[in-house]
CSV table of C-alpha atoms in Angstrom, one decimal:
chain,number,residue,atom,x,y,z
A,1,MET,CA,8.4,-5.6,-23.7
A,2,SER,CA,4.2,-5.1,-23.8
A,3,ILE,CA,2.9,-2.4,-21.8
A,4,HIS,CA,-0.8,-3.4,-20.8
A,5,ALA,CA,-4.2,-1.6,-19.2
A,6,VAL,CA,-6.5,-2.2,-17.4
A,7,LYS,CA,-9.2,0.3,-17.4
A,8,ARG,CA,-12.0,1.8,-14.2
A,9,ALA,CA,-14.5,-1.0,-15.5
A,10,HIS,CA,-12.7,-3.6,-14.7
A,11,ALA,CA,-12.9,-3.4,-10.5
A,12,ASN,CA,-13.7,-5.4,-7.8
A,13,LEU,CA,-15.4,-4.9,-4.3
A,14,VAL,CA,-13.1,-8.6,-3.2
A,15,TRP,CA,-10.3,-10.5,-3.0
A,16,ASP,CA,-11.0,-13.3,-4.0
A,17,ASN,CA,-8.9,-16.2,-6.1
A,18,SER,CA,-11.8,-17.5,-8.5
A,19,ILE,CA,-12.7,-13.4,-9.9
A,20,PRO,CA,-11.3,-14.8,-13.4
A,21,PRO,CA,-8.4,-12.3,-14.7
A,22,VAL,CA,-8.6,-9.4,-16.8
A,23,ILE,CA,-5.7,-10.3,-19.0
A,24,ARG,CA,-2.6,-12.6,-18.5
A,25,ILE,CA,1.0,-10.9,-19.2
A,26,GLN,CA,4.9,-12.6,-18.9
A,27,SER,CA,6.1,-11.9,-15.7
A,28,GLY,CA,8.7,-8.4,-16.4
A,29,GLU,CA,5.8,-6.4,-18.8
A,30,THR,CA,4.2,-2.9,-17.6
A,31,VAL,CA,0.5,-2.5,-16.5
A,32,THR,CA,-1.1,0.4,-16.3
A,33,PHE,CA,-4.4,0.7,-14.4
A,34,ASP,CA,-7.4,3.3,-14.5
A,35,CYS,CA,-8.4,3.8,-11.2
A,36,LEU,CA,-11.5,6.0,-9.4
A,37,ASP,CA,-11.1,6.9,-6.4
A,38,ALA,CA,-11.5,4.6,-2.6
A,39,SER,CA,-14.9,6.5,-2.5
A,40,ASN,CA,-15.9,4.8,-5.8
A,41,GLY,CA,-17.1,7.7,-7.2
A,42,GLN,CA,-20.0,8.4,-4.4
A,43,VAL,CA,-17.6,11.6,-3.2
A,44,THR,CA,-17.9,14.3,-6.2
A,45,PRO,CA,-16.5,17.5,-6.6
A,46,ASP,CA,-19.6,18.9,-5.8
A,47,SER,CA,-20.0,16.8,-2.2
A,48,THR,CA,-20.4,18.2,0.8
A,49,HIS,CA,-20.2,17.2,5.0
A,50,ALA,CA,-22.8,15.1,4.8
A,51,HIS,CA,-21.5,12.5,2.5
A,52,ALA,CA,-18.8,11.6,4.9
A,53,GLY,CA,-21.1,10.0,6.4
A,54,SER,CA,-24.2,8.1,4.3
A,55,MET,CA,-21.7,6.9,1.6
A,56,ILE,CA,-22.3,2.8,1.4
A,57,LEU,CA,-18.7,1.0,2.6
A,58,THR,CA,-19.6,-2.6,1.6
A,59,GLU,CA,-18.7,0.2,-2.4
A,60,ILE,CA,-15.9,1.2,-1.4
A,61,ASP,CA,-12.0,0.5,-1.7
A,62,GLN,CA,-11.8,-0.5,-4.5
A,63,VAL,CA,-9.4,-2.7,-6.7
A,64,ASN,CA,-8.5,-2.6,-10.2
A,65,GLY,CA,-7.9,-5.9,-11.9
A,66,PRO,CA,-6.8,-9.2,-11.6
A,67,VAL,CA,-3.8,-10.0,-13.4
A,68,TYR,CA,-2.5,-13.6,-14.1
A,69,VAL,CA,1.2,-12.8,-14.7
A,70,GLU,CA,2.5,-16.0,-16.0
A,71,GLY,CA,4.8,-18.5,-14.5
A,72,ALA,CA,3.7,-17.5,-10.7
A,73,LEU,CA,3.2,-20.8,-8.5
A,74,PRO,CA,2.4,-20.4,-4.9
A,75,GLY,CA,5.8,-19.9,-2.9
A,76,ASP,CA,6.8,-17.0,-5.5
A,77,THR,CA,7.0,-13.8,-4.3
A,78,LEU,CA,5.7,-11.4,-7.0
A,79,GLN,CA,7.8,-8.4,-7.5
A,80,VAL,CA,6.3,-5.0,-8.0
A,81,ASP,CA,8.1,-2.0,-9.2
A,82,VAL,CA,6.0,0.8,-8.9
A,83,LEU,CA,6.4,3.4,-11.7
A,84,THR,CA,4.2,6.4,-12.3
A,85,ILE,CA,1.7,7.5,-10.6
A,86,GLN,CA,-0.6,10.4,-11.9
A,87,ILE,CA,-2.9,12.1,-9.8
A,88,GLY,CA,-6.5,13.4,-10.6
A,89,GLU,CA,-6.7,17.1,-11.1
A,90,TRP,CA,-9.3,17.1,-7.6
A,91,GLY,CA,-9.6,14.5,-3.9
A,92,TRP,CA,-11.1,14.8,-0.8
A,93,THR,CA,-11.0,13.1,2.6
A,94,GLY,CA,-13.3,12.7,5.3
A,95,VAL,CA,-14.2,11.7,8.7
A,96,SER,CA,-17.1,9.7,8.6
A,97,PRO,CA,-19.1,8.4,12.0
A,98,GLY,CA,-18.3,5.4,13.1
A,99,PHE,CA,-14.2,4.8,11.6
A,100,GLY,CA,-11.3,5.9,12.5
A,101,LEU,CA,-8.6,5.9,15.1
A,102,LEU,CA,-10.9,7.9,16.8
A,103,HIS,CA,-14.3,7.7,15.9
A,104,ASP,CA,-15.7,8.0,19.7
A,105,GLU,CA,-14.5,11.6,19.9
A,106,PHE,CA,-15.3,12.8,16.2
A,107,PRO,CA,-18.7,12.1,15.8
A,108,GLU,CA,-19.7,13.9,13.5
A,109,PRO,CA,-20.0,13.5,9.4
A,110,ARG,CA,-16.4,16.2,7.9
A,111,LEU,CA,-15.6,16.5,4.3
A,112,LYS,CA,-12.6,18.4,2.9
A,113,LEU,CA,-12.2,18.9,-1.0
A,114,TRP,CA,-8.8,19.9,-2.5
A,115,LYS,CA,-7.9,20.7,-5.4
A,116,LEU,CA,-5.0,19.1,-7.2
A,117,ASP,CA,-1.9,20.5,-9.2
A,118,GLN,CA,0.9,16.9,-9.2
A,119,ALA,CA,3.2,19.8,-10.9
A,120,LEU,CA,3.2,21.9,-8.4
A,121,GLY,CA,4.3,19.3,-6.2
A,122,PHE,CA,1.7,20.4,-3.0
A,123,VAL,CA,-1.6,21.5,-1.6
A,124,TYR,CA,-2.5,24.2,0.6
A,125,PHE,CA,-4.4,22.9,3.6
A,126,ASP,CA,-5.0,25.8,5.0
A,127,GLU,CA,-3.5,28.6,3.0
A,128,ALA,CA,-4.3,31.9,5.6
A,129,LYS,CA,-2.6,29.4,8.4
A,130,ARG,CA,0.8,28.2,5.8
A,131,ILE,CA,0.2,24.9,6.6
A,132,LYS,CA,0.7,23.2,2.9
A,133,ILE,CA,2.1,19.0,2.3
A,134,PRO,CA,3.7,17.6,0.0
A,135,LEU,CA,2.2,15.9,-2.8
A,136,ARG,CA,3.5,11.8,-3.1
A,137,PRO,CA,1.1,9.8,-4.2
A,138,PHE,CA,0.8,6.1,-3.9
A,139,ALA,CA,-1.6,3.5,-4.4
A,140,GLY,CA,-3.1,2.9,-0.7
A,141,GLU,CA,-4.2,-1.3,-2.6
A,142,MET,CA,-1.8,-3.3,-4.1
A,143,GLY,CA,-1.8,-7.4,-3.4
A,144,VAL,CA,-2.9,-10.6,-5.2
A,145,ALA,CA,-4.9,-13.1,-4.7
A,146,PRO,CA,-5.0,-15.2,-1.0
A,147,GLY,CA,-4.4,-18.6,-1.1
A,148,LYS,CA,-8.1,-19.3,0.6
A,149,SER,CA,-11.4,-19.8,-1.0
A,150,GLY,CA,-13.5,-16.6,-0.7
A,151,ALA,CA,-14.6,-13.4,-1.1
A,152,PHE,CA,-11.9,-11.8,1.3
A,153,SER,CA,-13.0,-7.4,1.8
A,154,THR,CA,-11.2,-5.6,0.5
A,155,ILE,CA,-10.7,-2.4,3.6
A,156,PRO,CA,-8.4,-4.7,5.6
A,157,PRO,CA,-5.1,-5.5,5.3
A,158,TYR,CA,-3.9,-9.0,4.8
A,159,ASN,CA,-0.2,-10.6,4.3
A,160,THR,CA,-0.7,-11.4,0.8
A,161,GLY,CA,-1.0,-7.5,0.7
A,162,GLY,CA,-4.2,-5.2,-0.1
A,163,ASN,CA,-5.6,-2.1,1.8
A,164,LEU,CA,-1.2,-1.6,3.2
A,165,ASP,CA,-2.0,1.9,2.8
A,166,THR,CA,2.0,2.5,3.7
A,167,ARG,CA,3.5,5.5,2.1
A,168,HIS,CA,6.1,4.7,1.4
A,169,ILE,CA,5.2,2.7,-1.9
A,170,SER,CA,4.9,5.2,-4.1
A,171,ALA,CA,6.6,5.7,-7.2
A,172,GLY,CA,10.5,4.5,-7.4
A,173,ALA,CA,9.4,2.2,-4.9
A,174,THR,CA,9.7,-2.3,-5.8
A,175,LEU,CA,7.3,-4.2,-3.5
A,176,PHE,CA,7.2,-8.4,-3.1
A,177,LEU,CA,4.3,-9.5,-2.8
A,178,PRO,CA,3.6,-14.1,-1.1
A,179,ILE,CA,1.7,-15.5,-4.3
A,180,GLU,CA,-0.5,-18.0,-3.1
A,181,VAL,CA,-2.7,-19.2,-6.3
A,182,GLU,CA,-1.2,-19.4,-9.8
A,183,GLY,CA,-0.5,-16.2,-11.9
A,184,ALA,CA,-0.6,-15.1,-8.6
A,185,LEU,CA,-4.1,-12.5,-9.4
A,186,PHE,CA,-2.4,-9.0,-8.6
A,187,SER,CA,-5.5,-5.9,-8.3
A,188,ILE,CA,-4.3,-2.4,-6.4
A,189,GLY,CA,-6.3,0.5,-6.2
A,190,ASP,CA,-7.2,3.5,-3.6
A,191,GLY,CA,-5.4,6.5,-5.4
A,192,HIS,CA,-3.9,8.6,-2.1
A,193,ALA,CA,-2.4,11.9,-3.3
A,194,ALA,CA,-1.0,12.2,0.4
A,195,GLN,CA,-1.1,10.6,3.8
A,196,GLY,CA,1.0,10.0,7.2
A,197,ASP,CA,1.9,6.9,8.8
A,198,GLY,CA,-1.0,5.4,10.5
A,199,GLU,CA,-3.6,7.0,8.7
A,200,VAL,CA,-5.1,7.5,11.6
A,201,CYS,CA,-8.9,9.3,10.2
A,202,GLY,CA,-9.7,6.4,8.1
A,203,THR,CA,-8.7,8.7,4.9
A,204,ALA,CA,-5.8,10.6,3.3
A,205,ILE,CA,-6.4,12.9,0.3
A,206,GLU,CA,-8.4,10.5,-1.7
A,207,THR,CA,-8.3,10.8,-5.9
A,208,SER,CA,-8.7,9.0,-9.0
A,209,MET,CA,-4.7,7.5,-10.6
A,210,LYS,CA,-3.4,6.4,-13.6
A,211,VAL,CA,-0.6,3.3,-12.5
A,212,SER,CA,2.0,1.7,-14.1
A,213,VAL,CA,3.9,-1.3,-12.5
A,214,ARG,CA,6.0,-3.5,-13.3
A,215,LEU,CA,5.2,-7.7,-12.3
A,216,THR,CA,7.7,-9.7,-12.5
A,217,VAL,CA,8.0,-13.3,-10.7
A,218,ARG,CA,10.2,-13.8,-8.6
A,219,LYS,CA,11.7,-17.9,-7.4
A,220,ASP,CA,15.0,-16.3,-4.4
A,221,ARG,CA,12.3,-15.7,-2.1
A,222,SER,CA,11.3,-17.6,-0.2
A,223,PHE,CA,11.3,-16.2,3.3
A,224,THR,CA,8.8,-13.5,1.6
A,225,LYS,CA,6.0,-14.0,3.8
A,226,THR,CA,3.9,-10.8,4.9
A,227,PRO,CA,4.6,-8.1,1.7
A,228,HIS,CA,7.8,-6.2,2.2
A,229,PHE,CA,9.0,-3.1,0.2
A,230,ILE,CA,12.3,-0.8,-1.0
A,231,SER,CA,11.1,2.5,-0.7
A,232,PRO,CA,12.9,5.3,-2.8
A,233,PRO,CA,15.2,7.4,-1.4
A,234,ALA,CA,12.9,11.1,-1.4
A,235,ASN,CA,10.9,9.3,0.9
A,236,ASP,CA,13.3,10.2,3.5
A,237,ARG,CA,15.6,12.1,5.4
A,238,ASN,CA,17.6,8.9,5.7
A,239,GLY,CA,17.7,7.7,2.2
A,240,SER,CA,15.8,4.1,0.9
A,241,HIS,CA,15.1,1.8,3.5
A,242,TYR,CA,14.5,-2.3,3.2
A,243,CYS,CA,11.3,-2.5,5.1
A,244,THR,CA,9.8,-6.6,6.0
A,245,THR,CA,6.2,-5.5,7.2
A,246,GLY,CA,3.6,-7.5,10.2
A,247,VAL,CA,0.4,-7.7,9.6
A,248,GLU,CA,-2.3,-9.0,12.8
A,249,PRO,CA,-5.5,-8.1,14.7
A,250,ASP,CA,-3.0,-7.0,17.8
A,251,LEU,CA,-0.8,-4.3,17.1
A,252,ARG,CA,2.1,-6.1,19.5
A,253,GLU,CA,1.7,-9.3,17.2
A,254,ALA,CA,2.0,-7.4,14.5
A,255,ALA,CA,5.4,-5.5,15.6
A,256,ARG,CA,6.7,-9.2,16.7
A,257,SER,CA,6.0,-10.2,13.3
A,258,ALA,CA,7.4,-7.2,11.0
A,259,VAL,CA,10.9,-8.2,13.2
A,260,ARG,CA,10.6,-11.5,13.0
A,261,ASN,CA,10.2,-10.8,9.0
A,262,MET,CA,13.6,-8.5,9.2
A,263,ILE,CA,15.2,-11.5,10.7
A,264,GLU,CA,14.4,-13.7,8.7
A,265,PHE,CA,15.4,-11.7,5.8
A,266,LEU,CA,18.6,-10.5,6.8
A,267,HIS,CA,19.8,-13.5,7.6
A,268,ALA,CA,18.3,-14.9,3.8
A,269,THR,CA,20.1,-12.4,2.2
A,270,TYR,CA,23.0,-11.1,3.7
A,271,LYS,CA,23.9,-15.1,5.5
A,272,LEU,CA,24.1,-13.3,10.1
A,273,GLU,CA,23.5,-15.1,12.1
A,274,ARG,CA,19.9,-14.5,13.9
A,275,VAL,CA,20.4,-13.0,16.9
A,276,ASP,CA,23.0,-10.5,15.6
A,277,ALA,CA,20.7,-10.4,13.2
A,278,TYR,CA,17.5,-9.5,16.1
A,279,MET,CA,20.5,-7.2,17.4
A,280,LEU,CA,20.5,-5.0,14.0
A,281,CYS,CA,17.1,-4.5,14.1
A,282,SER,CA,17.4,-2.9,17.2
A,283,ILE,CA,20.6,-1.0,16.2
A,284,VAL,CA,19.4,0.6,13.8
A,285,GLY,CA,15.9,-0.7,12.7
A,286,ASP,CA,12.6,1.5,12.9
A,287,LEU,CA,8.7,0.0,14.2
A,288,ARG,CA,6.7,1.7,12.3
A,289,ILE,CA,2.7,1.8,12.4
A,290,HIS,CA,1.3,1.7,8.6
A,291,GLU,CA,-2.2,1.3,8.9
A,292,ALA,CA,-3.7,1.6,12.0
A,293,VAL,CA,-7.2,1.8,10.9
A,294,ASP,CA,-8.8,-0.6,8.6
A,295,MET,CA,-10.5,-3.6,11.4
A,296,PRO,CA,-9.1,-6.2,12.1
A,297,ASN,CA,-5.6,-5.6,10.5
A,298,TYR,CA,-2.3,-3.8,12.0
A,299,VAL,CA,0.5,-2.7,9.1
A,300,VAL,CA,3.2,-2.5,11.6
A,301,GLY,CA,6.9,-1.8,10.1
A,302,MET,CA,10.1,-2.4,10.8
A,303,MET,CA,12.5,-0.6,8.7
A,304,ILE,CA,16.7,0.0,8.1
A,305,PRO,CA,18.0,1.6,6.2
A,306,HIS,CA,20.1,0.7,3.2
A,307,SER,CA,23.1,3.0,3.6
A,308,VAL,CA,24.2,0.2,6.9
A,309,LEU,CA,23.8,-2.6,4.5
A,310,PRO,CA,25.8,-3.8,1.4
A,311,LYS,CA,24.6,-3.3,-1.9
A,312,GLU,CA,22.4,-6.5,-2.2
A,313,PRO,CA,20.0,-7.7,-5.4
A,314,VAL,CA,16.7,-7.2,-5.1
């Protein structure tokens, strides 16, 4: 299979199905993306606290692409296998006025800079206090172009992906995205070295990244209406999970959507009656808030351990 490359200059600040593709690939081929951090270069290793409050928000969260995948049609699913992620040598975490879950309680800008060594596997939050953060890189932004015409901000998440900020979609994960336009028009960005579920202050350890993904068109997953993913076994003490998501402006509706989508997956894949799938979700499923700050939408996941399910092709 051919390996293709998308450069840092091939970046956009909106999702728009009229943006011409950077490259065209065959289904099943691999693409490597070289992505600047989410500040789009506004934060540097010499930045101060003031920079966290002076960023131009219309110029952040750029995505690299789009990539046209031959054979992709509306109603299909794009399978994104995350193969490798290489983060930069430094990163940053910021508190910006007016942004984050507790923005009214933390109105002052704050910036924390990090020296990163991916080979070391961790970074100290506070070495004197022995607070150590494991490095688990992932791309916060992964998505395909929406079917609706027009330009849509890259800051929120959507049913077609976007700013999912979901830490479980790291190297070794598989993401499934519903395709709404011919060619899918896949883009990626927003490198994170580490982040918790929810990204409550609005930033992770933001960093540049080089990420390789394999893009495959699936014709057999018509039940994929929002992002689904399979997490790597190392990401959770209970091993690999299958996750469906709900992406809605209301948190409860996002949770309902995530459960509803899991029921549909279990029904389509394992032929469970819907009421039985509903009960299984209650017994072994975990609802998690993956993204809580990039308004207007939340991302809630319904995660079921693979260990309780029969082996199934993906």
